[in-house]
Amino acid sequence: MTPDPVSSARDEISHRRVLKIALPIVLSNATVPILGAVDVGVVGQMGEAAPIGAVALGAIILSTIYWIFGFLRMGTVGLVGQAEGAGDKAEVSAWLTRALVVALAGGVLLIISQPLIFWSALRLAPASDEVESLARQYLAIRIWTAPAAIAVFALTGWLVAMEKTAGVFWVQLTMNGVNVVLDLVFVLVLDWGVPGVAAATVIAEITGCALGLWFCRAAFKRPDWRDWPRIFDRTKLIRMALLNTDIFLRSLMLMIIFSSFVFIGARFGDVTLAANEVLIQFMYITAYAMDGFAFTAETLIARAYGLGKRSHVRRSVIVTSFWGMVVCVTAALGFALAGGWIIDVMAKDADVQRVAREFLPYMIAAPIVGCAAWMLDGIFIGATRGRDMRNMMALSFASYWLAILVLLPIWGNHGLWVALLISFAVRGLTLGARYPALERHASKAG
């Protein structure tokens, strides 16, 4: 039988295909820091400290709340990618609808419970009366687009699974571009202040969601997207719930590690806290670049699982991990050669510069130590092996706190950095130990 050339091209795992999927994600991520800088810069033109603090506080509260629903992106990639790999077009559409239903329900729940959520959040992060009052104004406006903001996670996951990452780039670029332009108009021209920043974000989130729906229009061309008995199939919903719960727990433990790193670092004084914060930005830069190849691993592994082809799984792992390692080695070399200069650009205080340089070697090591964990996360997401991700993260989480207990009293902030690197290494090693089972299962998944 002559192979279908379209199918063969779709199934080929090449470096060109990997880069085609990954680069739009990398470019998309590059636009994210710009928006935060503009938000702060625009309210900074008001000449008062309180508006800056209010926007920063409100944004971090909502970002943290919305982050809870980040499982929608990761879970959707694996489920949609496997359905696409298996040629099940009906489920490709149905999984998107299920994710959007979760987004809608979650967004409505946040709107209904906003008084309790905001009261609790502002108690955990107390501020002056003026900052809190402005932050409440900001939050009260932005919360109304919670369904749209959460839906973007689901839409992004579907686009990544379908290898339409150019759509992800345009959604992110448009959303941030609209936000920046409206920030300037609402705050600097119309003088709306903090509510103007919130209103700009509201319009941007609605625009991003609408554009994402348009890029996902192929899913809505089939009647299956509104086949409600299929959508609410009990078995499929349970599978989705279990996967998303495992991903959520894994992500929660990861967030606790990074949050505690900041809080524990504060014990060593303002200078060390600031130095740690400067250095952790290096890690975020690496993560933004790595996301492109981790996302690519997610979709290629998912499709290989859908096809039931073990050889495709291995090839996908090899090619995406190659590029992931290129990013990590490049980052480590860049930090080694230019780390001091980057520190001086980010921090002007001489003491902060000195302390940051002292701990820079840990940040040089971080991309190399963490590379396996970051790539394996994408590989396991694509295989929808949420239980393994949760369990291996639990071991990483435990190793981090054990290292904190042992090393912090002896080495201080050095012990804190070593504990963080140990958590990366343990996650990579334990996920790596589970990888053979993932590959074996691939031939049964199709």
Coordinates of C-alpha atoms in Angstrom, one line a residue:
M1 CA 0.0 0.0 0.0
T2 CA 1.4 3.4 -1.0
P3 CA 1.8 5.7 2.0
D4 CA -0.3 8.8 2.1
P5 CA 2.2 11.7 1.5
V6 CA 0.2 14.1 3.6
S7 CA 0.1 11.7 6.5
S8 CA 3.8 10.9 6.1
A9 CA 4.7 14.6 6.2
R10 CA 2.5 15.1 9.3
D11 CA 4.2 12.2 11.1
E12 CA 7.8 13.2 10.3
I13 CA 9.7 14.3 13.3
S14 CA 12.3 16.7 11.9
H15 CA 14.3 19.6 13.3
R16 CA 12.5 21.9 10.9
R17 CA 9.1 20.9 12.3
V18 CA 10.3 21.3 15.8
L19 CA 11.6 24.8 15.1
K20 CA 8.4 25.7 13.3
I21 CA 6.4 24.9 16.4
A22 CA 8.8 26.3 19.0
L23 CA 9.9 29.6 17.6
P24 CA 6.5 31.3 17.7
I25 CA 6.2 30.3 21.4
V26 CA 9.6 31.8 22.1
L27 CA 8.7 35.0 20.3
S28 CA 5.3 35.1 22.1
N29 CA 7.0 34.8 25.5
A30 CA 9.3 37.6 24.6
T31 CA 6.4 40.1 24.5
V32 CA 5.3 39.2 28.1
P33 CA 7.8 41.3 30.1
I34 CA 7.2 44.3 27.9
L35 CA 3.6 44.6 29.1
G36 CA 4.5 44.6 32.8
A37 CA 7.1 47.3 32.1
V38 CA 4.6 49.5 30.3
D39 CA 1.9 49.1 33.0
V40 CA 4.4 50.2 35.6
G41 CA 5.8 53.0 33.4
V42 CA 2.4 54.4 32.5
V43 CA 1.1 54.7 36.1
G44 CA 4.6 55.9 37.1
Q45 CA 3.9 59.0 35.0
M46 CA 1.2 60.0 37.5
G47 CA 4.0 61.0 39.9
E48 CA 2.7 59.0 42.9
A49 CA 3.9 55.8 44.5
A50 CA 0.4 54.4 45.4
P51 CA -0.9 53.8 41.8
I52 CA 2.3 51.8 41.0
G53 CA 1.9 49.7 44.1
A54 CA -1.9 49.2 43.5
V55 CA -1.4 48.0 39.9
A56 CA 1.5 45.7 41.0
L57 CA -0.5 44.3 43.9
G58 CA -3.7 43.8 41.8
A59 CA -1.9 42.2 38.9
I60 CA 0.0 39.7 41.1
I61 CA -3.3 38.7 42.9
L62 CA -5.1 38.0 39.6
S63 CA -2.1 36.4 38.0
T64 CA -1.9 34.0 40.9
I65 CA -5.6 33.2 40.8
Y66 CA -5.6 32.7 37.1
W67 CA -2.5 30.6 37.4
I68 CA -4.6 28.0 39.2
F69 CA -6.3 27.3 35.9
G70 CA -3.0 26.8 34.0
F71 CA -3.7 23.1 34.0
L72 CA -6.2 23.8 31.2
R73 CA -3.4 24.6 28.8
M74 CA -1.3 21.6 29.7
G75 CA -4.1 19.1 29.9
T76 CA -5.7 20.3 26.7
V77 CA -2.4 19.9 24.8
G78 CA -2.1 16.2 25.7
L79 CA -5.8 15.3 25.2
V80 CA -6.2 17.1 21.9
G81 CA -2.9 16.0 20.6
Q82 CA -3.6 12.4 21.3
A83 CA -7.0 12.6 19.6
E84 CA -5.4 14.3 16.6
G85 CA -2.7 11.7 16.4
A86 CA -5.4 8.9 16.5
G87 CA -7.3 10.7 13.7
D88 CA -10.3 11.2 16.0
K89 CA -11.5 14.6 14.7
A90 CA -14.7 14.5 16.7
E91 CA -12.7 14.4 20.0
V92 CA -10.4 17.1 18.8
S93 CA -13.4 19.4 18.7
A94 CA -15.0 18.0 21.8
W95 CA -11.9 18.4 24.0
L96 CA -11.8 22.1 23.2
T97 CA -15.4 22.6 24.2
R98 CA -14.9 20.7 27.5
A99 CA -11.9 22.9 28.3
L100 CA -13.9 26.1 27.5
V101 CA -16.8 24.9 29.7
V102 CA -14.4 24.5 32.6
A103 CA -13.0 28.0 31.8
L104 CA -16.5 29.5 31.8
A105 CA -17.5 27.8 35.0
G106 CA -14.2 28.8 36.7
G107 CA -14.5 32.4 35.6
V108 CA -18.1 32.7 36.7
L109 CA -17.2 31.2 40.1
L110 CA -14.4 33.8 40.5
I111 CA -16.8 36.6 39.7
I112 CA -19.4 35.4 42.2
S113 CA -16.9 34.8 45.0
Q114 CA -14.8 38.0 44.3
P115 CA -15.6 39.7 47.7
L116 CA -14.2 36.8 49.6
I117 CA -11.2 36.2 47.3
F118 CA -10.1 39.9 47.3
W119 CA -10.6 40.2 51.1
S120 CA -8.4 37.1 51.7
A121 CA -5.8 38.2 49.1
L122 CA -5.4 41.7 50.6
R123 CA -5.1 40.2 54.1
L124 CA -2.3 38.0 53.0
A125 CA -0.6 41.0 51.2
P126 CA -1.4 44.0 53.4
A127 CA -0.7 47.5 52.0
S128 CA -1.5 51.1 52.9
D129 CA -5.1 52.2 52.8
E130 CA -4.5 54.2 49.6
V131 CA -2.8 51.3 47.8
E132 CA -5.5 48.9 49.0
S133 CA -8.3 51.2 47.9
L134 CA -6.8 51.6 44.4
A135 CA -6.1 47.9 44.2
R136 CA -9.7 47.1 44.9
Q137 CA -10.8 49.4 42.1
Y138 CA -8.4 47.6 39.8
L139 CA -9.5 44.1 40.8
A140 CA -13.2 45.0 40.7
I141 CA -12.9 46.0 37.0
R142 CA -10.6 43.2 35.8
I143 CA -12.4 40.3 37.5
W144 CA -15.3 40.6 35.0
T145 CA -13.1 39.1 32.2
A146 CA -12.1 36.1 34.3
P147 CA -13.9 33.7 31.9
A148 CA -12.1 35.2 28.9
A149 CA -8.7 35.2 30.6
I150 CA -9.0 31.6 31.7
A151 CA -10.4 30.6 28.3
V152 CA -7.1 31.8 26.7
F153 CA -5.4 28.9 28.5
A154 CA -7.7 26.4 26.9
L155 CA -7.4 28.0 23.4
T156 CA -3.6 28.1 23.7
G157 CA -3.5 24.4 24.6
W158 CA -5.7 23.5 21.6
L159 CA -3.5 25.6 19.2
V160 CA -0.3 24.1 20.5
A161 CA -1.7 20.6 20.2
M162 CA -2.7 21.3 16.6
E163 CA 0.8 22.8 15.9
K164 CA -0.8 26.2 15.2
T165 CA 1.7 28.1 17.4
A166 CA 1.7 31.0 15.0
G167 CA -1.8 31.6 16.3
V168 CA -0.5 31.6 19.9
F169 CA 2.0 34.3 18.9
W170 CA -0.6 36.5 17.3
V171 CA -3.0 36.1 20.2
Q172 CA -0.3 37.1 22.7
L173 CA 1.1 39.9 20.5
T174 CA -2.4 41.4 19.8
M175 CA -3.4 41.1 23.4
N176 CA -0.3 42.8 24.7
G177 CA -0.3 45.4 21.9
V178 CA -3.9 46.4 22.6
N179 CA -3.1 46.6 26.3
V180 CA -0.1 48.9 25.7
V181 CA -1.9 51.2 23.4
L182 CA -5.0 51.5 25.6
D183 CA -2.8 52.0 28.7
L184 CA -1.3 55.1 27.0
V185 CA -4.7 56.4 25.9
F186 CA -6.7 55.7 29.1
V187 CA -4.0 56.9 31.5
L188 CA -1.9 59.5 29.8
V189 CA -4.6 61.0 27.5
L190 CA -7.9 60.4 29.4
D191 CA -6.3 60.5 32.8
W192 CA -8.3 57.5 34.1
G193 CA -5.5 56.4 36.4
V194 CA -5.5 52.9 37.9
P195 CA -9.0 52.1 36.6
G196 CA -7.7 53.0 33.1
V197 CA -5.0 50.4 33.4
A198 CA -7.6 47.8 34.5
A199 CA -9.9 48.8 31.6
A200 CA -7.1 48.4 29.1
T201 CA -6.4 44.9 30.3
V202 CA -10.1 44.0 30.2
I203 CA -10.4 45.0 26.6
A204 CA -7.1 43.3 25.8
E205 CA -8.2 40.0 27.4
I206 CA -11.6 40.0 25.5
T207 CA -9.7 40.8 22.3
G208 CA -7.2 38.0 22.9
C209 CA -10.0 35.5 23.7
A210 CA -12.0 36.4 20.6
L211 CA -8.9 36.1 18.4
G212 CA -8.0 32.8 19.9
L213 CA -11.5 31.5 19.1
W214 CA -11.1 32.6 15.6
F215 CA -7.7 30.8 15.3
C216 CA -9.5 27.7 16.7
R217 CA -12.3 28.0 14.2
A218 CA -11.5 24.6 12.6
A219 CA -12.8 23.0 15.8
F220 CA -16.2 24.7 15.4
K221 CA -16.6 23.6 11.7
R222 CA -17.6 20.1 13.0
P223 CA -20.9 19.6 14.8
D224 CA -19.1 17.6 17.4
W225 CA -18.1 20.7 19.3
R226 CA -21.7 21.1 20.4
D227 CA -22.6 17.4 20.7
W228 CA -23.5 17.7 24.3
P229 CA -23.9 14.0 25.1
R230 CA -20.4 13.5 23.8
I231 CA -19.1 16.6 25.6
F232 CA -20.4 15.5 28.9
D233 CA -19.5 11.8 28.5
R234 CA -18.7 10.7 32.0
T235 CA -15.6 8.7 31.2
K236 CA -14.0 11.5 29.3
L237 CA -14.8 14.0 32.0
I238 CA -13.3 11.8 34.7
R239 CA -10.2 11.4 32.6
M240 CA -9.9 15.2 32.2
A241 CA -10.6 15.8 35.9
L242 CA -7.9 13.3 37.0
L243 CA -5.3 14.6 34.6
N244 CA -6.0 18.2 35.5
T245 CA -6.0 17.5 39.2
D246 CA -2.6 15.8 39.0
I247 CA -1.2 18.7 36.9
F248 CA -2.6 21.3 39.4
L249 CA -1.0 19.5 42.4
R250 CA 2.3 19.3 40.6
S251 CA 2.2 23.0 39.7
L252 CA 1.1 24.0 43.2
M253 CA 4.2 22.3 44.7
L254 CA 6.4 24.0 42.2
M255 CA 4.9 27.4 43.0
I256 CA 5.4 26.7 46.7
I257 CA 9.1 26.0 46.1
F258 CA 9.6 29.3 44.2
S259 CA 7.5 31.3 46.6
S260 CA 9.4 29.9 49.7
F261 CA 12.7 30.6 47.9
V262 CA 11.8 34.3 48.0
F263 CA 10.4 34.3 51.5
I264 CA 13.3 32.3 53.0
G265 CA 15.8 34.5 51.2
A266 CA 14.2 37.6 52.9
R267 CA 15.6 36.3 56.2
F268 CA 19.1 37.2 55.0
G269 CA 18.4 40.9 54.7
D270 CA 17.2 43.3 52.0
V271 CA 20.4 43.1 50.0
T272 CA 20.4 39.3 49.7
L273 CA 16.7 39.3 48.9
A274 CA 17.2 41.8 46.1
A275 CA 20.2 39.9 44.8
N276 CA 18.2 36.7 44.7
E277 CA 15.4 38.4 42.9
V278 CA 17.8 39.8 40.3
L279 CA 19.3 36.3 39.7
I280 CA 15.9 34.5 39.6
Q281 CA 15.1 36.8 36.6
F282 CA 17.8 34.9 34.7
M283 CA 15.9 31.7 35.3
Y284 CA 12.7 33.2 33.9
I285 CA 14.6 34.3 30.8
T286 CA 15.7 30.6 30.3
A287 CA 12.2 29.3 31.0
Y288 CA 10.7 31.6 28.4
A289 CA 13.1 30.2 25.8
M290 CA 12.7 26.6 27.0
D291 CA 8.9 26.9 26.8
G292 CA 9.0 26.8 23.1
F293 CA 10.7 23.4 23.0
A294 CA 8.8 22.0 26.0
F295 CA 5.5 22.9 24.3
T296 CA 6.8 21.3 21.1
A297 CA 7.6 18.1 23.0
E298 CA 4.1 18.2 24.5
T299 CA 2.3 18.2 21.1
L300 CA 4.7 15.8 19.3
I301 CA 4.6 13.2 22.1
A302 CA 0.8 13.6 22.3
R303 CA 0.5 12.8 18.6
A304 CA 2.9 9.9 18.8
Y305 CA 0.7 8.5 21.6
G306 CA -2.4 9.0 19.5
L307 CA -0.7 7.1 16.7
G308 CA 0.5 4.4 19.0
K309 CA 4.0 4.7 17.6
R310 CA 6.8 4.1 20.1
S311 CA 9.4 5.0 17.6
H312 CA 7.8 8.4 17.1
V313 CA 7.9 9.0 20.9
R314 CA 11.6 8.3 21.0
R315 CA 12.4 10.5 17.9
S316 CA 10.3 13.3 19.4
V317 CA 12.1 13.1 22.6
I318 CA 15.5 13.1 20.9
V319 CA 14.9 16.1 18.6
T320 CA 13.1 18.4 21.1
S321 CA 15.6 17.6 23.8
F322 CA 18.5 18.4 21.5
W323 CA 17.1 21.9 21.1
G324 CA 16.2 22.2 24.7
M325 CA 19.8 21.4 25.6
V326 CA 21.0 24.0 23.1
V327 CA 18.9 26.6 24.8
C328 CA 20.2 25.6 28.3
V329 CA 23.9 25.5 27.3
T330 CA 23.6 28.8 25.5
A331 CA 21.9 30.3 28.6
A332 CA 24.6 29.0 30.9
L333 CA 27.4 30.3 28.7
G334 CA 25.6 33.6 28.3
F335 CA 25.2 34.0 32.1
A336 CA 28.9 33.0 32.6
L337 CA 30.1 35.6 30.1
A338 CA 27.7 38.4 30.6
G339 CA 26.1 37.7 34.0
G340 CA 28.0 40.5 35.7
W341 CA 26.9 43.0 33.1
I342 CA 23.3 41.9 33.3
I343 CA 23.4 42.3 37.1
D344 CA 24.8 45.8 36.8
V345 CA 22.0 46.7 34.3
M346 CA 19.3 45.3 36.5
A347 CA 20.5 46.6 39.9
K348 CA 22.4 49.9 40.5
D349 CA 23.0 49.4 44.2
A350 CA 26.7 48.4 44.7
D351 CA 25.9 46.0 47.6
V352 CA 23.2 44.2 45.5
Q353 CA 25.6 43.9 42.6
R354 CA 28.3 42.4 44.8
V355 CA 26.0 39.9 46.5
A356 CA 24.4 38.9 43.1
R357 CA 27.9 38.2 41.7
E358 CA 28.7 36.0 44.7
F359 CA 25.7 33.8 43.9
L360 CA 25.9 34.0 40.1
P361 CA 27.5 30.5 39.8
Y362 CA 24.3 28.9 41.0
M363 CA 22.4 30.6 38.2
I364 CA 25.0 29.6 35.7
A365 CA 24.5 26.0 36.8
A366 CA 20.7 26.2 36.9
P367 CA 19.9 25.8 33.2
I368 CA 22.1 22.7 33.0
V369 CA 20.8 21.1 36.1
G370 CA 17.2 22.0 35.3
C371 CA 17.2 21.1 31.6
A372 CA 16.1 17.5 32.0
A373 CA 13.3 18.4 34.4
W374 CA 11.9 21.1 32.1
M375 CA 12.0 19.0 29.0
L376 CA 10.6 15.9 30.7
D377 CA 7.7 18.0 32.0
G378 CA 6.7 18.6 28.4
I379 CA 7.2 15.0 27.5
F380 CA 5.0 13.7 30.3
I381 CA 2.3 16.3 29.6
G382 CA 2.1 15.1 26.0
A383 CA 1.7 11.5 27.2
T384 CA -1.0 12.7 29.7
R385 CA 0.9 10.9 32.5
G386 CA -0.2 13.4 35.2
R387 CA 0.2 10.9 38.0
D388 CA 3.9 10.5 37.3
M389 CA 4.4 14.2 37.1
R390 CA 2.6 14.7 40.5
N391 CA 4.5 11.9 42.2
M392 CA 7.9 12.9 40.9
M393 CA 7.3 16.5 41.8
A394 CA 6.3 15.3 45.3
L395 CA 9.8 13.7 45.6
S396 CA 11.4 16.9 44.3
F397 CA 9.3 18.9 46.8
A398 CA 10.4 16.7 49.7
S399 CA 14.1 16.8 48.7
Y400 CA 13.9 20.6 48.5
W401 CA 12.6 20.9 52.1
L402 CA 15.0 18.3 53.4
A403 CA 17.9 20.2 51.8
I404 CA 16.5 23.4 53.4
L405 CA 16.4 21.9 56.8
V406 CA 20.0 20.5 56.5
L407 CA 21.8 23.1 54.5
L408 CA 20.2 26.4 55.5
P409 CA 21.6 26.5 59.0
I410 CA 25.1 25.6 57.7
W411 CA 25.4 27.6 54.5
G412 CA 22.7 30.3 54.7
N413 CA 21.8 31.7 51.3
H414 CA 24.2 29.3 49.6
G415 CA 22.2 26.4 51.1
L416 CA 19.0 28.0 49.8
W417 CA 20.4 28.0 46.2
V418 CA 21.8 24.4 46.6
A419 CA 18.3 23.3 47.8
L420 CA 16.7 24.8 44.7
L421 CA 19.2 23.1 42.3
I422 CA 18.7 19.8 44.2
S423 CA 14.9 20.0 43.6
F424 CA 15.6 20.5 39.8
A425 CA 18.0 17.5 39.7
V426 CA 15.7 15.2 41.7
R427 CA 12.7 16.0 39.4
G428 CA 14.8 15.4 36.3
L429 CA 16.3 12.1 37.6
T430 CA 13.0 10.7 38.9
L431 CA 11.0 11.6 35.7
G432 CA 13.9 10.1 33.7
A433 CA 13.5 6.9 35.7
R434 CA 9.8 6.8 34.8
Y435 CA 10.5 7.5 31.1
P436 CA 10.9 3.8 30.0
A437 CA 7.4 3.1 31.2
L438 CA 6.1 6.1 29.3
E439 CA 7.7 4.8 26.1
R440 CA 6.4 1.3 26.6
H441 CA 2.9 2.5 27.1
A442 CA 3.0 4.5 23.8
S443 CA 2.4 1.3 21.7
K444 CA -0.7 0.6 23.8
A445 CA -2.1 4.1 23.7
G446 CA -3.1 4.2 20.0

